[in-house]
Amino acid sequence: MAMKMQKKRQNKVKRVVKKATNQAKQVSTTNNNGQETPNFKILNKKYVEGVGRRKVATARVRIYEGEGDLVVNDMLAKDYFAGIEMALAILNKPFELTGTKDKFALTATVKGSGISAQLDALVHGLSRALVKHNPEFKIFLKGAGLLTRDDRMKETRKIGMGGKARRQRQSPKR
């Protein structure tokens, strides 16, 4: 029991709070495999935040005025969503509809569900943040259906039905 307690203490993560400055800086981080991710530009200015959801995925999106990179979970968006075709086109759709392409930098934290649902949650959060920044954008984004949350979720399994959501019990023949 004592060994388990010592292991739990060793796995604690220390949280570090960094103070924001008004200058842009280059950030380089290492991922879990020890590989260094590419540098990207983070602007430490005033930001607008929006939260988007899809299935179980949740995206916290911050948009900064001025040029910069699209960063998702400390990775460039093109690298994070590399497995999805046309991911950058889907991500840039709110910017194109509002005419603000290359006028904002984006940082996002995405958790839960799969990569495709995370992309949809990110677009939803980005659209909400753009509306907070300028309420006139609501007409364009609402018309394209980017402000409505897609509430389709996986159906929950029922107790005693053999592990599937819609499976039914076998009826006896005799």
PDB file of C-alpha atoms in Angstrom:
ATOM      1  CA  MET A   1       0.000   0.000   0.000  1.00  0.00           C
ATOM      2  CA  ALA A   2       2.862   2.331   0.835  1.00  0.00           C
ATOM      3  CA  MET A   3       4.369   1.776  -2.638  1.00  0.00           C
ATOM      4  CA  LYS A   4       1.115   2.847  -4.281  1.00  0.00           C
ATOM      5  CA  MET A   5       1.007   6.024  -2.203  1.00  0.00           C
ATOM      6  CA  GLN A   6       4.572   6.908  -3.213  1.00  0.00           C
ATOM      7  CA  LYS A   7       3.764   6.380  -6.896  1.00  0.00           C
ATOM      8  CA  LYS A   8       0.738   8.643  -6.649  1.00  0.00           C
ATOM      9  CA  ARG A   9       2.841  11.393  -5.124  1.00  0.00           C
ATOM     10  CA  GLN A  10       5.427  11.123  -7.905  1.00  0.00           C
ATOM     11  CA  ASN A  11       2.795  11.485 -10.643  1.00  0.00           C
ATOM     12  CA  LYS A  12       1.464  14.822  -9.374  1.00  0.00           C
ATOM     13  CA  VAL A  13       1.787  17.624 -11.895  1.00  0.00           C
ATOM     14  CA  LYS A  14       2.875  21.065 -10.804  1.00  0.00           C
ATOM     15  CA  ARG A  15       0.882  23.887 -12.328  1.00  0.00           C
ATOM     16  CA  VAL A  16       2.762  26.968 -13.410  1.00  0.00           C
ATOM     17  CA  VAL A  17       1.019  30.273 -13.983  1.00  0.00           C
ATOM     18  CA  LYS A  18       2.695  32.466 -16.576  1.00  0.00           C
ATOM     19  CA  LYS A  19       2.044  36.169 -16.741  1.00  0.00           C
ATOM     20  CA  ALA A  20       0.946  37.511 -20.113  1.00  0.00           C
ATOM     21  CA  THR A  21       2.925  40.289 -21.757  1.00  0.00           C
ATOM     22  CA  ASN A  22       1.911  42.570 -24.606  1.00  0.00           C
ATOM     23  CA  GLN A  23       4.536  41.190 -26.972  1.00  0.00           C
ATOM     24  CA  ALA A  24       4.307  38.287 -29.349  1.00  0.00           C
ATOM     25  CA  LYS A  25       6.603  35.373 -28.600  1.00  0.00           C
ATOM     26  CA  GLN A  26       7.672  32.157 -30.273  1.00  0.00           C
ATOM     27  CA  VAL A  27       6.737  29.033 -28.338  1.00  0.00           C
ATOM     28  CA  SER A  28       8.290  25.604 -28.686  1.00  0.00           C
ATOM     29  CA  THR A  29       6.987  22.637 -26.720  1.00  0.00           C
ATOM     30  CA  THR A  30       7.694  18.942 -26.464  1.00  0.00           C
ATOM     31  CA  ASN A  31       4.946  16.361 -26.712  1.00  0.00           C
ATOM     32  CA  ASN A  32       4.598  13.056 -24.828  1.00  0.00           C
ATOM     33  CA  ASN A  33       7.005  11.256 -27.175  1.00  0.00           C
ATOM     34  CA  GLY A  34       9.786  13.740 -26.472  1.00  0.00           C
ATOM     35  CA  GLN A  35       9.564  15.217 -29.959  1.00  0.00           C
ATOM     36  CA  GLU A  36       9.652  18.965 -30.300  1.00  0.00           C
ATOM     37  CA  THR A  37       6.650  20.579 -31.970  1.00  0.00           C
ATOM     38  CA  PRO A  38       7.149  23.405 -34.475  1.00  0.00           C
ATOM     39  CA  ASN A  39       7.290  27.002 -33.315  1.00  0.00           C
ATOM     40  CA  PHE A  40       4.131  29.040 -33.596  1.00  0.00           C
ATOM     41  CA  LYS A  41       3.218  32.602 -32.890  1.00  0.00           C
ATOM     42  CA  ILE A  42       0.994  33.387 -29.898  1.00  0.00           C
ATOM     43  CA  LEU A  43      -0.195  36.926 -29.495  1.00  0.00           C
ATOM     44  CA  ASN A  44      -0.593  38.020 -25.898  1.00  0.00           C
ATOM     45  CA  LYS A  45      -3.206  40.674 -26.456  1.00  0.00           C
ATOM     46  CA  LYS A  46      -6.865  41.024 -25.665  1.00  0.00           C
ATOM     47  CA  TYR A  47      -8.832  37.972 -26.692  1.00  0.00           C
ATOM     48  CA  VAL A  48     -12.435  36.848 -27.067  1.00  0.00           C
ATOM     49  CA  GLU A  49     -13.417  33.380 -25.911  1.00  0.00           C
ATOM     50  CA  GLY A  50     -16.105  30.999 -27.139  1.00  0.00           C
ATOM     51  CA  VAL A  51     -17.072  27.463 -26.164  1.00  0.00           C
ATOM     52  CA  GLY A  52     -18.272  24.946 -28.730  1.00  0.00           C
ATOM     53  CA  ARG A  53     -19.592  21.420 -28.331  1.00  0.00           C
ATOM     54  CA  ARG A  54     -20.334  18.394 -30.509  1.00  0.00           C
ATOM     55  CA  LYS A  55     -21.168  14.917 -29.161  1.00  0.00           C
ATOM     56  CA  VAL A  56     -18.874  14.638 -26.121  1.00  0.00           C
ATOM     57  CA  ALA A  57     -16.205  16.985 -27.521  1.00  0.00           C
ATOM     58  CA  THR A  58     -15.726  20.419 -25.973  1.00  0.00           C
ATOM     59  CA  ALA A  59     -13.614  23.206 -27.480  1.00  0.00           C
ATOM     60  CA  ARG A  60     -12.498  26.359 -25.664  1.00  0.00           C
ATOM     61  CA  VAL A  61     -11.518  28.825 -28.374  1.00  0.00           C
ATOM     62  CA  ARG A  62      -9.708  32.138 -28.002  1.00  0.00           C
ATOM     63  CA  ILE A  63      -9.320  34.535 -30.917  1.00  0.00           C
ATOM     64  CA  TYR A  64      -6.765  37.333 -30.909  1.00  0.00           C
ATOM     65  CA  GLU A  65      -6.801  40.330 -33.235  1.00  0.00           C
ATOM     66  CA  GLY A  66      -3.889  40.467 -35.659  1.00  0.00           C
ATOM     67  CA  GLU A  67      -2.050  37.877 -37.701  1.00  0.00           C
ATOM     68  CA  GLY A  68      -0.987  34.650 -36.112  1.00  0.00           C
ATOM     69  CA  ASP A  69      -1.231  30.890 -36.236  1.00  0.00           C
ATOM     70  CA  LEU A  70      -4.167  28.569 -35.679  1.00  0.00           C
ATOM     71  CA  VAL A  71      -3.085  26.510 -32.657  1.00  0.00           C
ATOM     72  CA  VAL A  72      -5.052  23.543 -31.289  1.00  0.00           C
ATOM     73  CA  ASN A  73      -3.835  21.723 -28.143  1.00  0.00           C
ATOM     74  CA  ASP A  74      -0.320  23.212 -28.517  1.00  0.00           C
ATOM     75  CA  MET A  75      -0.056  22.008 -32.124  1.00  0.00           C
ATOM     76  CA  LEU A  76      -0.675  23.747 -35.411  1.00  0.00           C
ATOM     77  CA  ALA A  77      -4.204  23.075 -36.642  1.00  0.00           C
ATOM     78  CA  LYS A  78      -2.989  21.592 -39.924  1.00  0.00           C
ATOM     79  CA  ASP A  79      -0.942  19.027 -37.977  1.00  0.00           C
ATOM     80  CA  TYR A  80      -3.614  18.288 -35.361  1.00  0.00           C
ATOM     81  CA  PHE A  81      -6.326  17.654 -37.964  1.00  0.00           C
ATOM     82  CA  ALA A  82      -4.012  16.007 -40.504  1.00  0.00           C
ATOM     83  CA  GLY A  83      -6.193  12.883 -40.730  1.00  0.00           C
ATOM     84  CA  ILE A  84      -9.266  14.784 -41.943  1.00  0.00           C
ATOM     85  CA  GLU A  85      -9.592  15.891 -45.547  1.00  0.00           C
ATOM     86  CA  MET A  86     -10.373  19.577 -46.040  1.00  0.00           C
ATOM     87  CA  ALA A  87      -9.964  20.233 -42.299  1.00  0.00           C
ATOM     88  CA  LEU A  88      -8.450  23.686 -42.786  1.00  0.00           C
ATOM     89  CA  ALA A  89     -11.225  24.629 -45.213  1.00  0.00           C
ATOM     90  CA  ILE A  90     -13.828  23.596 -42.623  1.00  0.00           C
ATOM     91  CA  LEU A  91     -11.947  25.474 -39.890  1.00  0.00           C
ATOM     92  CA  ASN A  92     -11.620  28.648 -41.984  1.00  0.00           C
ATOM     93  CA  LYS A  93     -15.290  28.696 -43.043  1.00  0.00           C
ATOM     94  CA  PRO A  94     -16.400  31.119 -40.252  1.00  0.00           C
ATOM     95  CA  PHE A  95     -13.524  33.457 -41.169  1.00  0.00           C
ATOM     96  CA  GLU A  96     -14.463  33.377 -44.865  1.00  0.00           C
ATOM     97  CA  LEU A  97     -18.159  34.014 -44.210  1.00  0.00           C
ATOM     98  CA  THR A  98     -17.418  37.052 -42.051  1.00  0.00           C
ATOM     99  CA  GLY A  99     -14.587  38.365 -44.252  1.00  0.00           C
ATOM    100  CA  THR A 100     -12.005  38.173 -41.453  1.00  0.00           C
ATOM    101  CA  LYS A 101      -9.577  35.676 -42.964  1.00  0.00           C
ATOM    102  CA  ASP A 102      -5.973  36.300 -41.786  1.00  0.00           C
ATOM    103  CA  LYS A 103      -7.162  38.966 -39.337  1.00  0.00           C
ATOM    104  CA  PHE A 104      -7.269  36.717 -36.271  1.00  0.00           C
ATOM    105  CA  ALA A 105      -4.978  34.282 -34.494  1.00  0.00           C
ATOM    106  CA  LEU A 106      -6.599  31.332 -32.761  1.00  0.00           C
ATOM    107  CA  THR A 107      -5.720  29.140 -29.803  1.00  0.00           C
ATOM    108  CA  ALA A 108      -7.980  26.298 -28.732  1.00  0.00           C
ATOM    109  CA  THR A 109      -8.125  23.518 -26.191  1.00  0.00           C
ATOM    110  CA  VAL A 110     -10.172  20.545 -27.368  1.00  0.00           C
ATOM    111  CA  LYS A 111     -11.128  17.518 -25.255  1.00  0.00           C
ATOM    112  CA  GLY A 112     -13.311  14.459 -25.602  1.00  0.00           C
ATOM    113  CA  SER A 113     -14.826  12.358 -28.379  1.00  0.00           C
ATOM    114  CA  GLY A 114     -13.083  11.769 -31.717  1.00  0.00           C
ATOM    115  CA  ILE A 115     -11.083  13.997 -34.017  1.00  0.00           C
ATOM    116  CA  SER A 116     -14.003  14.767 -36.363  1.00  0.00           C
ATOM    117  CA  ALA A 117     -16.324  15.798 -33.522  1.00  0.00           C
ATOM    118  CA  GLN A 118     -13.491  17.910 -32.105  1.00  0.00           C
ATOM    119  CA  LEU A 119     -13.247  19.782 -35.408  1.00  0.00           C
ATOM    120  CA  ASP A 120     -17.001  20.448 -35.391  1.00  0.00           C
ATOM    121  CA  ALA A 121     -16.810  21.649 -31.779  1.00  0.00           C
ATOM    122  CA  LEU A 122     -13.915  23.934 -32.699  1.00  0.00           C
ATOM    123  CA  VAL A 123     -15.886  25.519 -35.560  1.00  0.00           C
ATOM    124  CA  HIS A 124     -18.877  26.008 -33.240  1.00  0.00           C
ATOM    125  CA  GLY A 125     -16.705  27.685 -30.587  1.00  0.00           C
ATOM    126  CA  LEU A 126     -14.963  29.839 -33.200  1.00  0.00           C
ATOM    127  CA  SER A 127     -18.318  31.031 -34.548  1.00  0.00           C
ATOM    128  CA  ARG A 128     -19.490  31.938 -31.047  1.00  0.00           C
ATOM    129  CA  ALA A 129     -16.274  33.857 -30.374  1.00  0.00           C
ATOM    130  CA  LEU A 130     -16.638  35.816 -33.633  1.00  0.00           C
ATOM    131  CA  VAL A 131     -20.202  36.788 -32.669  1.00  0.00           C
ATOM    132  CA  LYS A 132     -18.968  37.982 -29.257  1.00  0.00           C
ATOM    133  CA  HIS A 133     -16.317  40.052 -31.035  1.00  0.00           C
ATOM    134  CA  ASN A 134     -18.780  41.594 -33.495  1.00  0.00           C
ATOM    135  CA  PRO A 135     -22.551  40.939 -33.147  1.00  0.00           C
ATOM    136  CA  GLU A 136     -23.093  41.837 -36.826  1.00  0.00           C
ATOM    137  CA  PHE A 137     -21.464  38.521 -37.816  1.00  0.00           C
ATOM    138  CA  LYS A 138     -24.401  36.608 -36.331  1.00  0.00           C
ATOM    139  CA  ILE A 139     -26.486  36.986 -39.517  1.00  0.00           C
ATOM    140  CA  PHE A 140     -23.865  35.292 -41.713  1.00  0.00           C
ATOM    141  CA  LEU A 141     -22.928  32.537 -39.275  1.00  0.00           C
ATOM    142  CA  LYS A 142     -26.520  31.701 -38.299  1.00  0.00           C
ATOM    143  CA  GLY A 143     -27.514  31.478 -41.959  1.00  0.00           C
ATOM    144  CA  ALA A 144     -24.721  28.959 -42.591  1.00  0.00           C
ATOM    145  CA  GLY A 145     -25.808  26.902 -39.557  1.00  0.00           C
ATOM    146  CA  LEU A 146     -22.546  27.368 -37.650  1.00  0.00           C
ATOM    147  CA  LEU A 147     -24.107  28.736 -34.462  1.00  0.00           C
ATOM    148  CA  THR A 148     -26.473  25.835 -33.827  1.00  0.00           C
ATOM    149  CA  ARG A 149     -25.130  23.031 -31.673  1.00  0.00           C
ATOM    150  CA  ASP A 150     -25.411  19.626 -33.309  1.00  0.00           C
ATOM    151  CA  ASP A 151     -26.950  17.661 -30.438  1.00  0.00           C
ATOM    152  CA  ARG A 152     -26.854  14.187 -32.009  1.00  0.00           C
ATOM    153  CA  MET A 153     -25.205  11.883 -29.489  1.00  0.00           C
ATOM    154  CA  LYS A 154     -24.519   8.178 -29.169  1.00  0.00           C
ATOM    155  CA  GLU A 155     -27.540   6.350 -27.775  1.00  0.00           C
ATOM    156  CA  THR A 156     -26.960   5.047 -24.259  1.00  0.00           C
ATOM    157  CA  ARG A 157     -27.044   1.322 -23.638  1.00  0.00           C
ATOM    158  CA  LYS A 158     -29.903  -0.184 -21.689  1.00  0.00           C
ATOM    159  CA  ILE A 159     -29.402  -2.447 -18.686  1.00  0.00           C
ATOM    160  CA  GLY A 160     -29.978  -6.148 -19.285  1.00  0.00           C
ATOM    161  CA  MET A 161     -30.081  -5.936 -23.072  1.00  0.00           C
ATOM    162  CA  GLY A 162     -26.771  -7.595 -23.898  1.00  0.00           C
ATOM    163  CA  GLY A 163     -24.436  -4.610 -24.170  1.00  0.00           C
ATOM    164  CA  LYS A 164     -25.931  -2.761 -27.137  1.00  0.00           C
ATOM    165  CA  ALA A 165     -28.256   0.232 -27.170  1.00  0.00           C
ATOM    166  CA  ARG A 166     -31.060  -1.251 -29.278  1.00  0.00           C
ATOM    167  CA  ARG A 167     -30.518  -4.965 -28.796  1.00  0.00           C
ATOM    168  CA  GLN A 168     -33.488  -6.824 -27.372  1.00  0.00           C
ATOM    169  CA  ARG A 169     -33.703  -9.954 -25.304  1.00  0.00           C
ATOM    170  CA  GLN A 170     -34.069 -13.233 -27.142  1.00  0.00           C
ATOM    171  CA  SER A 171     -37.602 -14.450 -26.966  1.00  0.00           C
ATOM    172  CA  PRO A 172     -38.096 -18.121 -26.102  1.00  0.00           C
ATOM    173  CA  LYS A 173     -39.431 -20.297 -28.914  1.00  0.00           C
ATOM    174  CA  ARG A 174     -41.065 -22.908 -26.681  1.00  0.00           C
TER     175      ARG A 174
END
